[in-house]
Short mmCIF file of C-alpha atoms in Angstrom, two decimals:
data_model
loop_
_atom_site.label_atom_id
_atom_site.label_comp_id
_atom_site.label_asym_id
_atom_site.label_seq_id
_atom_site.Cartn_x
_atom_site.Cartn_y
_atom_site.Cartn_z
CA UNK A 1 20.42 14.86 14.11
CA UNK A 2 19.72 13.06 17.12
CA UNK A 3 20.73 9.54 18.56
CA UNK A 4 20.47 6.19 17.22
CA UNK A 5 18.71 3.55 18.81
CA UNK A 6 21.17 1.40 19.96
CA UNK A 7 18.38 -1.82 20.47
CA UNK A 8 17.70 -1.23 17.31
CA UNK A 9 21.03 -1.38 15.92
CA UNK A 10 21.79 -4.51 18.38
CA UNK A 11 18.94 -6.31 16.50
CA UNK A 12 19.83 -5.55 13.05
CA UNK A 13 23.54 -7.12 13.48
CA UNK A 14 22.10 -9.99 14.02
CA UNK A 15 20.67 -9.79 10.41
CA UNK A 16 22.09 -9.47 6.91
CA UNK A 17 20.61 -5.80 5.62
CA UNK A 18 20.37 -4.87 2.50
CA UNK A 19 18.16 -2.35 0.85
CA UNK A 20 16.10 -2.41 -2.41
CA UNK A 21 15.58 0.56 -4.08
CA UNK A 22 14.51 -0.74 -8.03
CA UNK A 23 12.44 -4.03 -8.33
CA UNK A 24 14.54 -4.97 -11.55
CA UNK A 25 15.71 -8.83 -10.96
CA UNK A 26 13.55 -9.19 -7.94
CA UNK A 27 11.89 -11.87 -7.81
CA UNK A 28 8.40 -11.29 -7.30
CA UNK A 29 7.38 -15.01 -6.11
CA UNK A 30 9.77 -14.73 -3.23
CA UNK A 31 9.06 -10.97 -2.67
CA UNK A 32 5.48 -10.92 -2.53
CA UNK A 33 3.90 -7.97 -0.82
CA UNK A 34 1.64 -4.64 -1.41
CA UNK A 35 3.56 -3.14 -4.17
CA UNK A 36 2.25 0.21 -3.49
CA UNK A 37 3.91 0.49 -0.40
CA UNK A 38 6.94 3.22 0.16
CA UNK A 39 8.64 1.31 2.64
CA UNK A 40 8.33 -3.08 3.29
CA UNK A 41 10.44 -5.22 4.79
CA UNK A 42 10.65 -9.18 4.83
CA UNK A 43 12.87 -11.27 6.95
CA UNK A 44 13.92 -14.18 5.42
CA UNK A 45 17.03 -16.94 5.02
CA UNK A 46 19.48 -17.34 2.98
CA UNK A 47 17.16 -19.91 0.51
CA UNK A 48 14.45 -17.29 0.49
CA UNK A 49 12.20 -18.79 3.34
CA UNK A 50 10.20 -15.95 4.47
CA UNK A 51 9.91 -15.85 8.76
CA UNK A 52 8.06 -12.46 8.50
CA UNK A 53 7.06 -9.22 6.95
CA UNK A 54 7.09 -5.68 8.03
CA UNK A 55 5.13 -3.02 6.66
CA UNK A 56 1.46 -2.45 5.65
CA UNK A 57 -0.91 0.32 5.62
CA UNK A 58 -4.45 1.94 5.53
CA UNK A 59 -5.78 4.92 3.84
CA UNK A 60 -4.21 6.76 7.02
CA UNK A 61 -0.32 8.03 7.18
CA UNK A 62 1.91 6.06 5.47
CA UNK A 63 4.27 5.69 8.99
CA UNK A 64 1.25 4.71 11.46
CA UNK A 65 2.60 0.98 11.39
CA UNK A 66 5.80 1.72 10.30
CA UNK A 67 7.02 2.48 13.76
CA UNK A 68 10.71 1.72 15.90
CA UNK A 69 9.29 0.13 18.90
CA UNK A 70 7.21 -1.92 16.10
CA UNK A 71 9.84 -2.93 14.12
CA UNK A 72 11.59 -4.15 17.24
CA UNK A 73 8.60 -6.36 17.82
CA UNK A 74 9.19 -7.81 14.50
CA UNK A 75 12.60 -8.14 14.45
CA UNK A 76 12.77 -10.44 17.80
CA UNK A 77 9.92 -12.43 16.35
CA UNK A 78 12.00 -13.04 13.14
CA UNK A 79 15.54 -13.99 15.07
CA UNK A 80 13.49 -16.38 17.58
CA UNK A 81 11.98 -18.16 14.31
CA UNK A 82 15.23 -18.01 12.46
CA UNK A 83 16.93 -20.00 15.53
CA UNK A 84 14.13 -22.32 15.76
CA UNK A 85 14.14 -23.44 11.76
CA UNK A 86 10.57 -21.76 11.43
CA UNK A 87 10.19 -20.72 8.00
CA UNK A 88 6.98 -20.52 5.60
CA UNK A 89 8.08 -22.71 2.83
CA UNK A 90 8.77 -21.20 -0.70
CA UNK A 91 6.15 -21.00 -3.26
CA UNK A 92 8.06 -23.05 -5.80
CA UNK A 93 7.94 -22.67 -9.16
CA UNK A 94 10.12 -19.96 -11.75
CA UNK A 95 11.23 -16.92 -10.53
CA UNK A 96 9.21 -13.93 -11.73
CA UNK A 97 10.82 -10.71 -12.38
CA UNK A 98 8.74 -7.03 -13.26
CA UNK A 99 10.60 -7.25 -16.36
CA UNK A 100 8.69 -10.25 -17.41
CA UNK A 101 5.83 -8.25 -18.03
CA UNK A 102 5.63 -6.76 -21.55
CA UNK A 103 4.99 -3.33 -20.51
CA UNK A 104 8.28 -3.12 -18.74
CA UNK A 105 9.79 -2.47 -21.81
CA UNK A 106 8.58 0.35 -22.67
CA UNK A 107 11.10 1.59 -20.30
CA UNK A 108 14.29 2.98 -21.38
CA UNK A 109 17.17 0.21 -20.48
CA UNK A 110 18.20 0.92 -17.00
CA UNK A 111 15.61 2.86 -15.92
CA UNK A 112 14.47 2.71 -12.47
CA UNK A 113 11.13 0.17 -11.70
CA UNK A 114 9.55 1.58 -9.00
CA UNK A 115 7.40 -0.91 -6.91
CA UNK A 116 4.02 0.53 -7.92
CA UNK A 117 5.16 -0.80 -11.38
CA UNK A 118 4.65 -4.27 -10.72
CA UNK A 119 0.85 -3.90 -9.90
CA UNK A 120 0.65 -1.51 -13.40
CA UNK A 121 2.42 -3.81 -15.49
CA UNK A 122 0.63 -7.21 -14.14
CA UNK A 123 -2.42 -5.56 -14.73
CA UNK A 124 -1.68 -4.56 -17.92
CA UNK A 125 -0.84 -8.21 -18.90
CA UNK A 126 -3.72 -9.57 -17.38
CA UNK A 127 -6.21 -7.15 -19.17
CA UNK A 128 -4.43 -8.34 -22.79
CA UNK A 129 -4.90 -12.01 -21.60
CA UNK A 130 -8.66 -11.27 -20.45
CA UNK A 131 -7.86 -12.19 -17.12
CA UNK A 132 -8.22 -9.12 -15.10
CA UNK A 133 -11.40 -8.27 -13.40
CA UNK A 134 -12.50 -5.52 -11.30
CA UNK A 135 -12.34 -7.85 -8.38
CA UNK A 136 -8.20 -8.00 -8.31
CA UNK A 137 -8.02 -4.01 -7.73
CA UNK A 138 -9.15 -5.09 -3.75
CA UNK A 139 -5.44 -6.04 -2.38
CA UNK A 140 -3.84 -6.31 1.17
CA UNK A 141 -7.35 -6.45 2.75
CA UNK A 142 -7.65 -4.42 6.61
CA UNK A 143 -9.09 -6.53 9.37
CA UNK A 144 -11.42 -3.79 10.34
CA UNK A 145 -13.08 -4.70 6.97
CA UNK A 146 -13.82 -7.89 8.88
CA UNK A 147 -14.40 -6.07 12.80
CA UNK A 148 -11.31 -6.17 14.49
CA UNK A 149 -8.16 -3.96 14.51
CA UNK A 150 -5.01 -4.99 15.81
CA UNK A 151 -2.58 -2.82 17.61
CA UNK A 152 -0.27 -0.93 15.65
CA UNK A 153 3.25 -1.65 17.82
CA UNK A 154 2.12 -5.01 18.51
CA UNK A 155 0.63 -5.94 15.36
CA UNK A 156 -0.93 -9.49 16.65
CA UNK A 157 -2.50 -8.37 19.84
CA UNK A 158 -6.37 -7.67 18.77
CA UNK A 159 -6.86 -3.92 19.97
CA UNK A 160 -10.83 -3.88 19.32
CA UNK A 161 -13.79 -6.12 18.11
CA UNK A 162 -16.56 -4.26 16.25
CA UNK A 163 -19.86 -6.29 17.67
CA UNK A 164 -21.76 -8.26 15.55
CA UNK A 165 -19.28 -8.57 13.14
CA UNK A 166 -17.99 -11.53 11.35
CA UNK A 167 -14.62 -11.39 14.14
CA UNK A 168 -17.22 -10.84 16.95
CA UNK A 169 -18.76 -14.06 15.76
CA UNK A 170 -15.86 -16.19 15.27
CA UNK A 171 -14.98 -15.71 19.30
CA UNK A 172 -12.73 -13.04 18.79
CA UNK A 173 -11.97 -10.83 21.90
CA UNK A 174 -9.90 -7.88 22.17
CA UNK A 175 -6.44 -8.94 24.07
CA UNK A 176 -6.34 -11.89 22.13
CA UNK A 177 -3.09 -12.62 20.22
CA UNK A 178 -3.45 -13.77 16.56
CA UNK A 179 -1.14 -17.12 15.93
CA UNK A 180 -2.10 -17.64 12.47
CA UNK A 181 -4.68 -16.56 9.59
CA UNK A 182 -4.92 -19.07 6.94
CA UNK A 183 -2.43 -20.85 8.30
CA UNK A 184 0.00 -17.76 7.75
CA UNK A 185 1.77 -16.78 10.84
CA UNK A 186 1.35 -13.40 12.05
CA UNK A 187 3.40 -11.46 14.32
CA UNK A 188 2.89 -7.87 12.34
CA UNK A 189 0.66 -5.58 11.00
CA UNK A 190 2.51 -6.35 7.51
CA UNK A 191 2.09 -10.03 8.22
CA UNK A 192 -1.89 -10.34 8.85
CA UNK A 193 -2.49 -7.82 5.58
CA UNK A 194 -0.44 -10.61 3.92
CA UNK A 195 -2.73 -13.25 5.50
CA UNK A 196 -5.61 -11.44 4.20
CA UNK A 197 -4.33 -10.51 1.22
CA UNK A 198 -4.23 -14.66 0.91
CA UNK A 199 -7.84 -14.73 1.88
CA UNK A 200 -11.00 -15.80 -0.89
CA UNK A 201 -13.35 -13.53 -1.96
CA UNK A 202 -16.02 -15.32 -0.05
CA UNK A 203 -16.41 -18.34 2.05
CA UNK A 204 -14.76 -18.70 5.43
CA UNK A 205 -11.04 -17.59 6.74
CA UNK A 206 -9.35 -19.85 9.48
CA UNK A 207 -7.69 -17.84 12.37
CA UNK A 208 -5.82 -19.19 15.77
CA UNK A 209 -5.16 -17.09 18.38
CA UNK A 210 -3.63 -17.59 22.03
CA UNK A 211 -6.30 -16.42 25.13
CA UNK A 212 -4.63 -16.99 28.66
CA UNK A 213 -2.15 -19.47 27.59
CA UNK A 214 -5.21 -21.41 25.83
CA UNK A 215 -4.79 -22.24 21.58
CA UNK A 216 -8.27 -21.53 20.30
CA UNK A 217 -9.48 -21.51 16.56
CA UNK A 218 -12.78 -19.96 14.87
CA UNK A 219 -13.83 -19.73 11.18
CA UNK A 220 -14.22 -15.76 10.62
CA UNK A 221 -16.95 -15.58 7.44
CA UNK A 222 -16.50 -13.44 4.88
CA UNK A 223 -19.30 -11.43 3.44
CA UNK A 224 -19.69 -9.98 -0.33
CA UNK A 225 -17.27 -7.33 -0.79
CA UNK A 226 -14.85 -7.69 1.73
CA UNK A 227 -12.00 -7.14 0.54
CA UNK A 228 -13.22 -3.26 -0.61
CA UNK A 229 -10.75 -0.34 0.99
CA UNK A 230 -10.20 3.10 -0.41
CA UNK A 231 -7.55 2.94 -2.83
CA UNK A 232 -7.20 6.43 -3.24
CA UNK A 233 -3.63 6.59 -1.47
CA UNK A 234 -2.32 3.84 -4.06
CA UNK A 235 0.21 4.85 -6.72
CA UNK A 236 -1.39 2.23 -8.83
CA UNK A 237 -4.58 3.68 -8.58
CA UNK A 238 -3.93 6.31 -11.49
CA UNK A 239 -3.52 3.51 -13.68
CA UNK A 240 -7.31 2.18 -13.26
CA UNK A 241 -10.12 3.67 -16.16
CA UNK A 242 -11.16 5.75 -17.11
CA UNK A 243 -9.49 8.76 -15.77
CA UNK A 244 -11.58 12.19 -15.13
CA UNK A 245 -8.02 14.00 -16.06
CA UNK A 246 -8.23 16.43 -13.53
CA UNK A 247 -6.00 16.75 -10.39
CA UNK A 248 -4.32 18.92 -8.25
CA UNK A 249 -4.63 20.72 -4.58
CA UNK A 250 -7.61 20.49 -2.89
CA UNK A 251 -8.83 23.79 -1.30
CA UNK A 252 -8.56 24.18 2.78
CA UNK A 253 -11.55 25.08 4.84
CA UNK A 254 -11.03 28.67 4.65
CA UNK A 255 -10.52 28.48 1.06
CA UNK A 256 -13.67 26.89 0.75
CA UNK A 257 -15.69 28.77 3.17
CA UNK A 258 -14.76 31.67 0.83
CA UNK A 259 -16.41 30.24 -1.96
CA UNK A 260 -19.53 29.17 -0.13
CA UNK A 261 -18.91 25.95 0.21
CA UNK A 262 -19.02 23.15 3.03
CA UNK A 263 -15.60 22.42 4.18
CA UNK A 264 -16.10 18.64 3.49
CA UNK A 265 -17.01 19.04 -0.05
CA UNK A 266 -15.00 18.33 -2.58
CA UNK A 267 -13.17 21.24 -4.19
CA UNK A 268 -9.62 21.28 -6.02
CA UNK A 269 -7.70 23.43 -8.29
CA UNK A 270 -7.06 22.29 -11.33
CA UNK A 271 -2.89 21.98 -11.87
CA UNK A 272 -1.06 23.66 -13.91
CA UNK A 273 -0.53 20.73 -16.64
CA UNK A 274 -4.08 20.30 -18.00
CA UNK A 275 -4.12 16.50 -19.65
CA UNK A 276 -5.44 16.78 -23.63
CA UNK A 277 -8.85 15.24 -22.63
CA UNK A 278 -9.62 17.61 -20.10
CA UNK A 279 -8.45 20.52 -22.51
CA UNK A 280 -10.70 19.53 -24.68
CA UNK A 281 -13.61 19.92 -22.42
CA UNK A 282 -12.37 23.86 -22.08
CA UNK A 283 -10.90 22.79 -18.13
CA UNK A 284 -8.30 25.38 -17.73
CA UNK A 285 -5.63 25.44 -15.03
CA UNK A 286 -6.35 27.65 -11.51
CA UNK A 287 -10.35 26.09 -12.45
CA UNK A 288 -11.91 24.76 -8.78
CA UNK A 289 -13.30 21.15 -9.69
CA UNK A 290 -16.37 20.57 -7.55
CA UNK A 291 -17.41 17.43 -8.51
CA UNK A 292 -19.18 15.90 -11.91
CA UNK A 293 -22.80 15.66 -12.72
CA UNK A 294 -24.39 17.70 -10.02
CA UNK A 295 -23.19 15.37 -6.77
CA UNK A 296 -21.96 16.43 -3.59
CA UNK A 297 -19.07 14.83 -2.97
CA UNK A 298 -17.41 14.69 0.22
CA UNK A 299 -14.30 13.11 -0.49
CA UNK A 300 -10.45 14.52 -1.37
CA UNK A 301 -8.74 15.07 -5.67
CA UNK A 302 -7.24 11.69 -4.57
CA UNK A 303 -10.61 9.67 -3.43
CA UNK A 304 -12.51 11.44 -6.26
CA UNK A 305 -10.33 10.12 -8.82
CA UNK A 306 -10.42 6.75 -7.26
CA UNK A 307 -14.41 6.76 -7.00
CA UNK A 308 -14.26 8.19 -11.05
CA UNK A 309 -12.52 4.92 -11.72
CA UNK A 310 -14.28 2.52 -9.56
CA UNK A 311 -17.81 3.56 -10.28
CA UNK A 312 -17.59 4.77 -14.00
CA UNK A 313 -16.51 3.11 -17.75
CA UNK A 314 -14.53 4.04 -20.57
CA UNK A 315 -16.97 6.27 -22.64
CA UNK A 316 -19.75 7.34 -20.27
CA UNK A 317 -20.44 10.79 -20.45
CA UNK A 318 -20.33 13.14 -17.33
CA UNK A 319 -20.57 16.90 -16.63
CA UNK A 320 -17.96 18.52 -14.50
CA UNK A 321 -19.05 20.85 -12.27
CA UNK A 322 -16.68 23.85 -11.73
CA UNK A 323 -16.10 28.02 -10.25
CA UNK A 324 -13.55 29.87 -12.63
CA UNK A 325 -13.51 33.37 -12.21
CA UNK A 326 -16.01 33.20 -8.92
CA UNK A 327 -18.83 31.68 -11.60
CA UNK A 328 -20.25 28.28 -12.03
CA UNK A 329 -19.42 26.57 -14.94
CA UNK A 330 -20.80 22.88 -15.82
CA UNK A 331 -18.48 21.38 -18.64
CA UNK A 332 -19.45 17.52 -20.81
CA UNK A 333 -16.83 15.03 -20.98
CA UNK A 334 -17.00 11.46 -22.21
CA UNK A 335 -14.48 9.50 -20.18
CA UNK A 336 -11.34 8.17 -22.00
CA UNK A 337 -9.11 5.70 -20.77
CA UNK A 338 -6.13 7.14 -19.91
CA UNK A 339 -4.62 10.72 -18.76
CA UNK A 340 -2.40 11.68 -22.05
CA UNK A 341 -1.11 15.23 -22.55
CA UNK B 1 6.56 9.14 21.78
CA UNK B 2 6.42 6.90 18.95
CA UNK B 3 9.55 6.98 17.03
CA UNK B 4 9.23 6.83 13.48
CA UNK B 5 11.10 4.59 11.25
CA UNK B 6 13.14 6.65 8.02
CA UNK B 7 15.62 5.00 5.59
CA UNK B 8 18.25 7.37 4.20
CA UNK B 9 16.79 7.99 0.98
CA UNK B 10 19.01 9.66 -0.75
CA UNK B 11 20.92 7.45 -1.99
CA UNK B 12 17.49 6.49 -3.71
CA UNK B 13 16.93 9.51 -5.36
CA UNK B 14 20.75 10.08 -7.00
CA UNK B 15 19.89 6.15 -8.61
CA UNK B 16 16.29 6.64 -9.24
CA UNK B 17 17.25 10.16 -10.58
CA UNK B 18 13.04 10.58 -8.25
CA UNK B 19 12.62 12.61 -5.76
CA UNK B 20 12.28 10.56 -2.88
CA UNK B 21 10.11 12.61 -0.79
CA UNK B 22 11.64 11.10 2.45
CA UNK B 23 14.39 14.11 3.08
CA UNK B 24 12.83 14.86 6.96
CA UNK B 25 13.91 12.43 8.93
CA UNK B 26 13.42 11.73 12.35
CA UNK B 27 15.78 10.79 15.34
CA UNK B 28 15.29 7.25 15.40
CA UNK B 29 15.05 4.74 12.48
CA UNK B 30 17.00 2.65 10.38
CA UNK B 31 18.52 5.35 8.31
CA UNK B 32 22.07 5.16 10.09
CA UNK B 33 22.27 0.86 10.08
CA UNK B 34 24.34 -0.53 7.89
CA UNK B 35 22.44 -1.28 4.74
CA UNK B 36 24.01 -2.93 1.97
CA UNK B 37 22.64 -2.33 -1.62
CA UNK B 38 23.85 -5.89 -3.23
CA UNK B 39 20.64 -8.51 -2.41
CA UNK B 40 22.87 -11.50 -4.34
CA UNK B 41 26.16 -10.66 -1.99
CA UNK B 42 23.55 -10.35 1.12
CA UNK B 43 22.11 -13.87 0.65
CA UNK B 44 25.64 -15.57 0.36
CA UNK B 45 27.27 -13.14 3.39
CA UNK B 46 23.93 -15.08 5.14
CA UNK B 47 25.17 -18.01 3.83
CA UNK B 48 28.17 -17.88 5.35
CA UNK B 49 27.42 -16.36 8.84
CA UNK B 50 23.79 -18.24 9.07
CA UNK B 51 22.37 -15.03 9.45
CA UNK B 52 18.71 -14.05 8.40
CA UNK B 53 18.27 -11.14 6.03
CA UNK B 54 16.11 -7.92 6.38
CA UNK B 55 15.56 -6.94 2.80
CA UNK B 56 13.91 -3.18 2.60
CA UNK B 57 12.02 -1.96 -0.17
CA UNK B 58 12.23 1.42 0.00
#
C-alpha cells in the first residue's frame, strides 16, 4: 500500500488530531469554512484560536490543493505560530451548532449531518426570515476572480498576475508572498479563500505582501460581481430553485459525435429515477437532454443545472430539448421549486 | 510527483452508513496518522500537552 511519509507523520505529533466526520455539536462560529468541501482542515489551540486553515477549491479536482508537500507547508506555518502565541482571535459570541437550524430536524435523531447541510439548512432559515438573497450563493471567492492565482503547494506565493486587472493595479507581482488579506493571515490556499470569503461585495480589499524582504500594502478594488464562480461542483447547489429535474451522465465525445452533435455541447442521459415534475413533462429515463428552449449549451448535467438555477425562477416556463429513440423531441415544463419523486 | 492527501474513510462510511467515495487511496497522506474521533477529549489532551490541534472535516 505503499510508505508513509515519515515528515509528515513527524509534523502531525506535534499536533493533537482528531477527525470530524458529522457536523452535529460543531460549532459553526469556531469552525467556519466552505461547507461544501470533502476534506478541510483548521489548526487551532486548545481555546479555539484559529492559526490556519487547510483546504479550498475551484471548479477543478477536488485534490489540486489538497496536496502532501502542501499540507507540510501548512503545518510548519501553524507550529511556528502556535510557538509564537499567534492566533486570530475568536469571533465571540454563542456557539452555533447545524442543529440550530430548524430544518435539521427533519432528520431522524442520530442521523449523520453532512457538511453540505449547514449551507442547506442556513439557507433555508434565512429564506423563512427574508434574509437570503441571491447574492449569499457567491462563497469562498478565487483570487483569479480578482487576477492573480497563487501557487497551489505554496499557497501564499502569487504564481501569476492577469494584466490590467484589479491585482495588476494594486502592485501585485508574481513572486510576491501574500502576508495578509483583510487583515487575515494567509499562508494557504484554504486561508486566502477564507480571506476572500471575508471580503464585501464591492468597495476595496486590503492585502500585504513581502517583495525582497520589503512589507508593501495596496488596496485591490473590487468590481460588480466578483465574487461569481461556477457552483456547479457544490453539493449545496441542488438545493438552489428551481430545479430542471433532470440529471444523470453526460455523453462522451464519441457518444456524441454519434448523434451529430459537437462534443462540447451539452448532452446527458436522463437517470434511471425520473423526479415527478419531470415525469410529468413525459421525460423518460435513457432520454438524451440537450438543453431547454432551443440554446446551445456548452456546459456539463452539473453546470446546466447550476445555470437552470442561477438564471431562471420558480414558475417560468421552458421547453426541453431532447433525442429519444434517435428523434428530436421538444417537451414544456414550468419550473417548480424543488426535485420531489 | 505530487502526492495526494487521503483520509481513511471508512470508518466514515460504517458511521455515516454513505458511501464515502474516497476507497482509492494513494501512497502518501494522512490516512495512516493517528486520528482521534473525540474533538472534546482532543482539546483537553491539548490542554494538557500545549499542543495545537488539526481538526479534519472529512
Amino acid at each position: 500500500m505503499g510508505r508513509p511519509d515519515a515528515e509528515l507523520a513527524e509534523l502531525a505529533s506535534q499536533f493533537e488530531l482528531v477527525r470530524v466526520v458529522n457536523m452535529r455539536g460543531v460549532d459553526l462560529t469556531v469552525f467556519d469554512f466552505d461547507y461544501d468541501l470533502t476534506w478541510a482542515a483548521f489548526f487551532l489551540n486548545a481555546d479555539e484560536q484559529v492559526y490556519g486553515r487547510f483546504g479550498g477549491r475551484d471548479a477543478g479536482p477536488a485534490e489540486k490543493y489538497l496536496t502532501v508537500p502542501a499540507l507540510k507547508v501548512a503545518l510548519r506555518a501553524a507550529l511556528t505560530a502556535h510557538r509564537a502565541g499567534r492566533a486570530m482571535p475568536r469571533s465571540g459570541g454563542k456557539p452555533v451548532a447545524v442543529e440550530h437550524y430548524p430544518a435539521a430536524s427533519r432528520l431522524r435523531a442520530g442521523a449523520c449531518i453532512h457538511c453540505h447541510h449547514v449551507y442547506e439548512f442556513r439557507r433555508e432559515q434565512q429564506r423563512a426570515a427574508g434574509t437570503w438573497r441571491r447574492e449569499d450563493i457567491w462563497v469562498y471567492p478565487l483570487p483569479e476572480n480578482l487576477g492573480f492565482r497563487v501557487e497551489e503547494v505554496d499557497g501564499s506565493r502569487v504564481a501569476s498576475i492577469t494584466p490590467d486587472s484589479p491585482a495588476a493595479r494594486a502592485g501585485l507581482r508574481a513572486g510576491d508572498r501574500l502576508h495578509a488579506v483583510q487583515g487575515l493571515p494567509v499562508v494557504s490556499f484554504g486561508d486566502l479563500q477564507y480571506a476572500l470569503h471575508r471580503a464585501p461585495e464591492e468597495g476595496t480589499l486590503t492585502v500585504a505582501w513581502l517583495r525582497a524582504g520589503q512589507r508593501l500594502t495596496g488596496q485591490v478594488e473590487l468590481p460588480r460581481g466578483w465574487r461569481k464562480t461556477d457552483i456547479a461542483w457544490r453539493e449545496s447547489m441542488w438545493g438552489l430553485e428551481p430545479a430542471p429535474c433532470v440529471f444523470g451522465e453526460d455523453l462522451d465525445s464519441e457518444e456524441k459525435r454519434e448523434l451529430g452533435l459537437d462534443p462540447r455541447r451539452l448532452a446527458f442521459r436522463q437517470g434511471r429515477f425520473v423526479p415527478a415534475a419531470a415525469k410529468m413533462t413525459g421525460i423518460r429515463s435513457g432520454d438524451i437532454i440537450l438543453g431547454i428552449d432551443g440554446k446551445a449549451l456548452e456546459m456539463t448535467m452539473r453546470q446546466f443545472n447550476a445555470w437552470v438555477r442561477l438564471h431562471y425562477k420558480v414558475g417560468d416556463r421552458i421547453t426541453f430539448n431532447l433525442i429519444r429513440d434517435g428523434k428530436r423531441l421538444d417537451l414544456p415544463m414550468i419550473l417548480p421549486a424543488r426535485v420531489q419523486f | 510527483m505530487k502526492a495526494w492527501l487521503w483520509l481513511g474513510v471508512v470508518g466514515m462510511g460504517l458511521v455515516c452508513g454513505a458511501n464515502s467515495g474516497a476507497a482509492d487511496e494513494g501512497e502518501d497522506g494522512t490516512r495512516r496518522l493517528p486520528w482521534g474521533s473525540d474533538y472534546a477529549a482532543a482539546r483537553t489532551a491539548a490542554r494538557l500537552s500545549g499542543k495545537p490541534l488539526f481538526v479534519v472535516f472529512r
